[in-house]
C-alpha positions as MATLAB code, in Angstrom:
seq = 'XXXXXXXXXXXXXXXXXXXXXXXXXXXXXXXXXXXXXXXXXXXXXXXXXXXXXXXXXXXXXXXXXXXXXXXXXXXXXXXXXXXXXXXXXXXXXXXXXXXXXXXXXXXXXXXXXXXXXXXXXXXXXXXXXXXXXXXXXXXXXXXXXXXXXXXXXXXXXXXXXXXXXXXXXXXXXXXXXXXXXXXXXXXXXXXXXXXXXXXXXXXXXXXXXXXXXXXXXXXXXXXXXXXXXXXXXXXXXXXXXXXXXXXXXXXXXXXXXXXXXXXXXXXXXXXXXXXXXXXXXXXXXXXXXXXXXXXXXXXXXXXXXXX';
ca = [
     113.124   66.385  -65.469;
     112.332   64.772  -62.519;
     108.974   65.495  -61.160;
     106.594   63.210  -59.411;
     102.867   62.493  -60.017;
     102.371   64.346  -56.302;
     104.045   67.329  -57.748;
     101.663   67.244  -60.668;
      98.593   66.662  -58.538;
      99.702   69.582  -56.151;
     100.278   71.815  -59.580;
      96.875   70.762  -61.025;
      94.912   71.810  -57.657;
      96.993   75.086  -57.447;
      95.744   76.086  -60.849;
      92.199   75.102  -60.379;
      92.054   77.207  -57.139;
      94.248   79.574  -58.154;
      95.226   80.052  -54.475;
      97.923   78.316  -52.219;
      95.778   78.370  -49.210;
      92.828   76.492  -50.853;
      94.903   74.168  -52.629;
      96.272   73.348  -49.390;
      92.802   72.735  -47.685;
      91.711   70.507  -50.600;
      95.070   68.654  -50.275;
      94.985   68.321  -47.001;
      98.516   69.633  -46.805;
     100.231   72.695  -44.833;
     100.668   75.932  -47.123;
     104.524   75.789  -46.844;
     104.430   72.052  -48.122;
     102.189   73.077  -51.245;
     104.603   76.036  -51.585;
     107.430   73.723  -51.654;
     106.135   71.421  -54.258;
     105.202   74.224  -56.562;
     108.668   75.473  -56.104;
     110.309   72.228  -56.744;
     108.029   71.541  -59.665;
     108.768   75.062  -61.065;
     112.570   74.557  -61.059;
     112.033   72.012  -63.896;
     110.613   74.287  -66.174;
     112.748   77.641  -67.738;
     109.743   79.431  -68.042;
     107.453   80.323  -65.405;
     104.115   78.441  -64.544;
     102.941   80.833  -62.211;
     103.084   84.608  -61.135;
     102.119   86.581  -58.217;
     100.397   90.161  -58.867;
      99.207   92.083  -55.802;
      99.535   89.242  -53.830;
      97.222   87.268  -56.079;
      98.306   83.976  -57.722;
      97.958   83.677  -61.561;
      98.760   80.714  -63.542;
     100.810   81.999  -66.562;
      99.569   80.587  -70.699;
     102.643   78.022  -69.938;
     101.426   76.889  -66.797;
      97.957   76.195  -68.281;
      99.139   74.352  -70.777;
     100.957   72.272  -68.247;
      98.106   71.923  -66.055;
      96.274   70.642  -68.955;
      99.074   67.805  -69.467;
      99.040   66.811  -65.883;
      95.506   66.266  -65.866;
      95.862   64.057  -68.882;
      98.335   62.197  -67.012;
      96.926   61.523  -63.659;
      93.795   60.596  -65.525;
      95.748   57.837  -67.195;
      97.303   56.881  -63.879;
      93.865   56.677  -62.171;
      92.564   54.674  -65.511;
      95.857   51.964  -65.105;
      95.052   51.658  -60.975;
      90.992   50.907  -61.751;
      91.954   48.549  -64.696;
      94.142   46.578  -62.396;
      91.914   46.458  -59.769;
      88.916   45.652  -62.222;
      91.469   43.069  -63.654;
      91.562   41.478  -59.873;
      87.727   41.507  -59.531;
      87.413   44.489  -57.502;
      85.238   47.453  -58.099;
      87.305   50.516  -58.825;
      86.587   54.103  -60.233;
      85.304   57.610  -58.896;
      82.515   58.033  -57.118;
      81.350   61.844  -57.124;
      78.744   63.302  -54.761;
      78.076   67.215  -53.990;
      76.390   67.773  -50.563;
      74.878   70.813  -49.313;
      76.663   71.951  -45.974;
      74.311   70.752  -43.517;
      74.653   67.220  -45.305;
      78.397   66.764  -44.224;
      76.997   65.878  -40.775;
      75.005   62.616  -42.458;
      76.805   61.667  -45.259;
      80.116   60.125  -43.908;
      77.757   57.298  -42.158;
      76.377   56.188  -45.404;
      80.028   56.206  -47.338;
      81.964   54.421  -44.299;
      80.756   50.886  -44.916;
      80.792   51.280  -48.959;
      83.985   52.638  -49.075;
      85.649   50.012  -46.616;
      84.385   47.244  -48.500;
      85.506   48.488  -51.749;
      88.837   50.251  -51.448;
      89.415   50.366  -55.278;
      86.621   53.507  -55.140;
      87.908   56.813  -55.153;
      85.564   59.191  -53.401;
      85.168   62.876  -54.808;
      82.923   64.991  -52.206;
      82.122   68.341  -52.678;
      80.236   69.939  -49.784;
      79.206   73.397  -50.309;
      76.018   75.438  -50.577;
      72.494   74.477  -52.553;
      72.884   76.454  -55.651;
      76.398   74.887  -56.317;
      75.088   71.617  -55.434;
      72.513   72.103  -57.978;
      74.813   73.722  -60.521;
      77.220   70.719  -60.194;
      74.312   68.137  -61.042;
      72.698   70.350  -63.877;
      76.265   70.100  -65.686;
      76.358   66.168  -64.695;
      79.841   67.000  -62.966;
      78.799   64.310  -60.309;
      76.957   61.090  -59.857;
      74.514   62.010  -57.043;
      73.652   65.089  -54.733;
      72.307   65.131  -51.271;
      69.731   68.028  -50.556;
      66.836   68.514  -48.537;
      65.126   70.950  -51.121;
      64.390   69.471  -54.521;
      65.409   71.376  -57.456;
      62.282   71.938  -59.185;
      63.848   73.156  -62.997;
      65.595   69.717  -63.203;
      64.182   66.286  -64.088;
      65.649   64.096  -61.349;
      65.016   60.631  -59.702;
      65.708   60.523  -55.810;
      65.805   58.038  -53.118;
      64.364   59.782  -49.745;
      67.151   58.980  -47.357;
      66.087   60.294  -44.102;
      64.039   62.842  -42.134;
      65.588   66.551  -41.195;
      64.231   68.090  -38.377;
      64.432   71.896  -37.612;
      64.110   73.429  -34.229;
      64.275   76.875  -32.876;
      67.305   77.062  -30.984;
      69.409   79.854  -28.445;
      72.099   79.305  -26.013;
      71.871   78.448  -22.699;
      72.136   81.955  -21.019;
      68.262   82.575  -21.114;
      65.701   80.320  -19.458;
      62.721   79.219  -21.189;
      59.999   78.114  -18.684;
      56.910   77.709  -20.640;
      56.113   73.650  -22.225;
      55.185   75.350  -25.664;
      55.300   78.637  -26.696;
      53.239   80.313  -29.293;
      54.583   81.126  -32.578;
      54.601   84.979  -31.729;
      57.581   84.317  -29.448;
      59.675   84.424  -33.138;
      58.366   88.082  -33.205;
      60.295   89.121  -29.908;
      63.554   87.272  -30.863;
      66.352   88.456  -33.112;
      67.099   85.552  -35.426;
      70.016   84.914  -37.394;
      69.681   83.359  -41.117;
      71.460   81.397  -43.486;
      72.389   83.270  -46.844;
      70.344   83.180  -49.931;
      70.269   79.907  -51.664;
      70.928   77.924  -48.598;
      68.610   75.050  -48.068;
      68.025   75.456  -44.661;
      67.134   78.918  -45.150;
      64.470   78.334  -48.059;
      62.883   75.814  -45.319;
      63.055   78.557  -42.499;
      61.129   81.348  -44.895;
      58.728   78.784  -46.132;
      57.493   78.326  -42.368;
      57.606   81.793  -41.653;
      55.513   82.875  -44.875;
      52.730   79.929  -44.421;
      52.680   81.072  -40.688;
      52.416   84.833  -41.661;
      55.201   85.528  -38.823;
      56.702   89.093  -38.184;
      60.002   88.165  -37.859;
      63.292   90.131  -36.634;
      66.261   89.365  -38.719;
      69.226   89.981  -36.967;
      71.975   88.764  -39.521;
      72.997   86.527  -42.394;
      75.644   84.044  -41.932;
      77.024   82.029  -44.788;
      77.389   78.638  -43.241;
      75.719   76.353  -40.482;
      78.742   76.377  -38.305;
      78.846   80.178  -38.547;
      75.308   80.171  -37.704;
      75.996   77.898  -34.402;
      78.947   79.847  -33.129;
      76.833   83.074  -33.485;
      73.834   81.374  -31.292;
      76.738   80.077  -28.716;
      78.055   83.488  -28.623;
      74.781   85.132  -27.887;
      74.188   87.129  -30.862;
      70.912   85.710  -31.552;
      68.336   82.565  -32.130;
      68.097   80.338  -34.967;
      66.213   77.655  -36.740;
      68.761   74.676  -37.298;
      68.975   71.045  -38.184;
      69.124   68.748  -35.084;
      71.620   66.890  -36.876;
      74.359   69.680  -36.936;
      73.910   70.546  -33.036;
      74.134   66.998  -31.287;
      77.277   67.711  -29.412;
      76.182   71.348  -28.413;
      72.758   69.898  -27.249;
      74.705   67.239  -25.000;
      76.924   69.296  -23.413;
      74.203   71.965  -22.411;
      75.862   74.923  -24.456;
      72.663   74.983  -27.051;
      68.906   74.493  -26.105;
      65.863   73.477  -28.261;
      63.299   76.439  -27.369;
      59.741   74.655  -27.444;
      57.334   76.695  -30.134;
      54.095   75.377  -31.350;
      54.436   73.868  -34.886;
      58.261   72.698  -34.436;
      60.160   70.733  -35.443;
      60.103   71.653  -38.830;
      60.062   68.818  -41.003;
      61.934   68.038  -44.450;
      63.571   65.163  -45.853;
      67.035   64.460  -47.146;
      67.258   63.224  -50.849;
      69.976   61.615  -52.688;
      69.180   62.546  -56.068;
      70.805   62.211  -59.387;
      69.561   63.348  -63.288;
      66.783   61.569  -64.818;
      67.917   59.000  -67.517;
      71.570   59.147  -65.732;
      73.800   56.261  -67.509;
      75.574   55.140  -64.018;
      79.039   54.094  -63.746;
      79.474   50.378  -62.085;
      80.770   52.352  -58.974;
      77.837   54.728  -58.852;
      75.117   51.799  -59.804;
      76.796   49.717  -56.891;
      76.662   52.879  -54.392;
      72.975   53.392  -55.257;
      72.157   49.713  -54.634;
      74.182   49.989  -51.515;
      72.109   52.835  -50.035;
      68.727   51.383  -50.913;
      69.819   47.977  -48.975;
      71.573   49.443  -45.946;
      69.846   53.116  -45.181;
      67.229   51.720  -42.788;
      70.368   49.798  -40.860;
      72.448   52.795  -40.876;
      69.582   55.529  -39.701;
      69.002   53.103  -36.449;
      72.659   52.650  -35.573;
      73.783   56.174  -36.241;
      71.162   58.497  -36.165;
      68.359   56.850  -33.570;
      69.710   59.588  -31.295;
      67.255   62.027  -33.342;
      64.148   60.045  -31.832;
      64.626   61.584  -28.244;
      63.886   65.295  -29.707;
];
């Protein structure tokens, strides 16, 4: 047999996602490239590893056993690499972070310098909805999570990272001339919501309930990007985090509609399970965030202050 570590990695991701398309996305490869790697790997075994039924990919029992072995081999290879770097005096290991979808606009800036200095650190970053982020934290699958709404059922510790401002926004087709509108304006605008469980939706609904506002709910979408595109297309209005609409505001494609009581304020938090036993990598990252967050906010997010 002449399978490669790359083939083992590709096959393992395929078994985890049960999809060539999803595996390609996670590996940042094209679908044909993933299919070729799977075929080349399969050719080295007389027993099928996968099968396709009704256009769905399934992993055979034999394939599942090979996936377990592949994961064990890859973990050993990572351990060898980490031990080599540690022996040379470099920080090495995995840093695992789960991030709510809107957090993708900020977390890279808090990782960039840390990863540049510590090139032996391997990052696993999962960007998903709030419910899955909290679930990954609860199951201790990650070192840290980035959220704007704290989970109330978990014992956690946290660092308040930076403020999160949410504004009522629309596209540039309609003109709003008043310097500030009453909150009753929301009753006349068709609003686009995030899906249930989203942190943005939680903050939005809390504001609506606190102010006893009648709301005309237009539609519900499953990502901030989908909401933004719907607003750009003129399908409605929404309450969105400022952090995710910088380019659209700069180019005049979106506008902030001035309403009394806005922006709605929340806070981005880095959280972890109380009493968690940190790895050297996780401990180093926490120290880095504590020491450098003010500088990063000033350098990368100073533009927020003009709104």
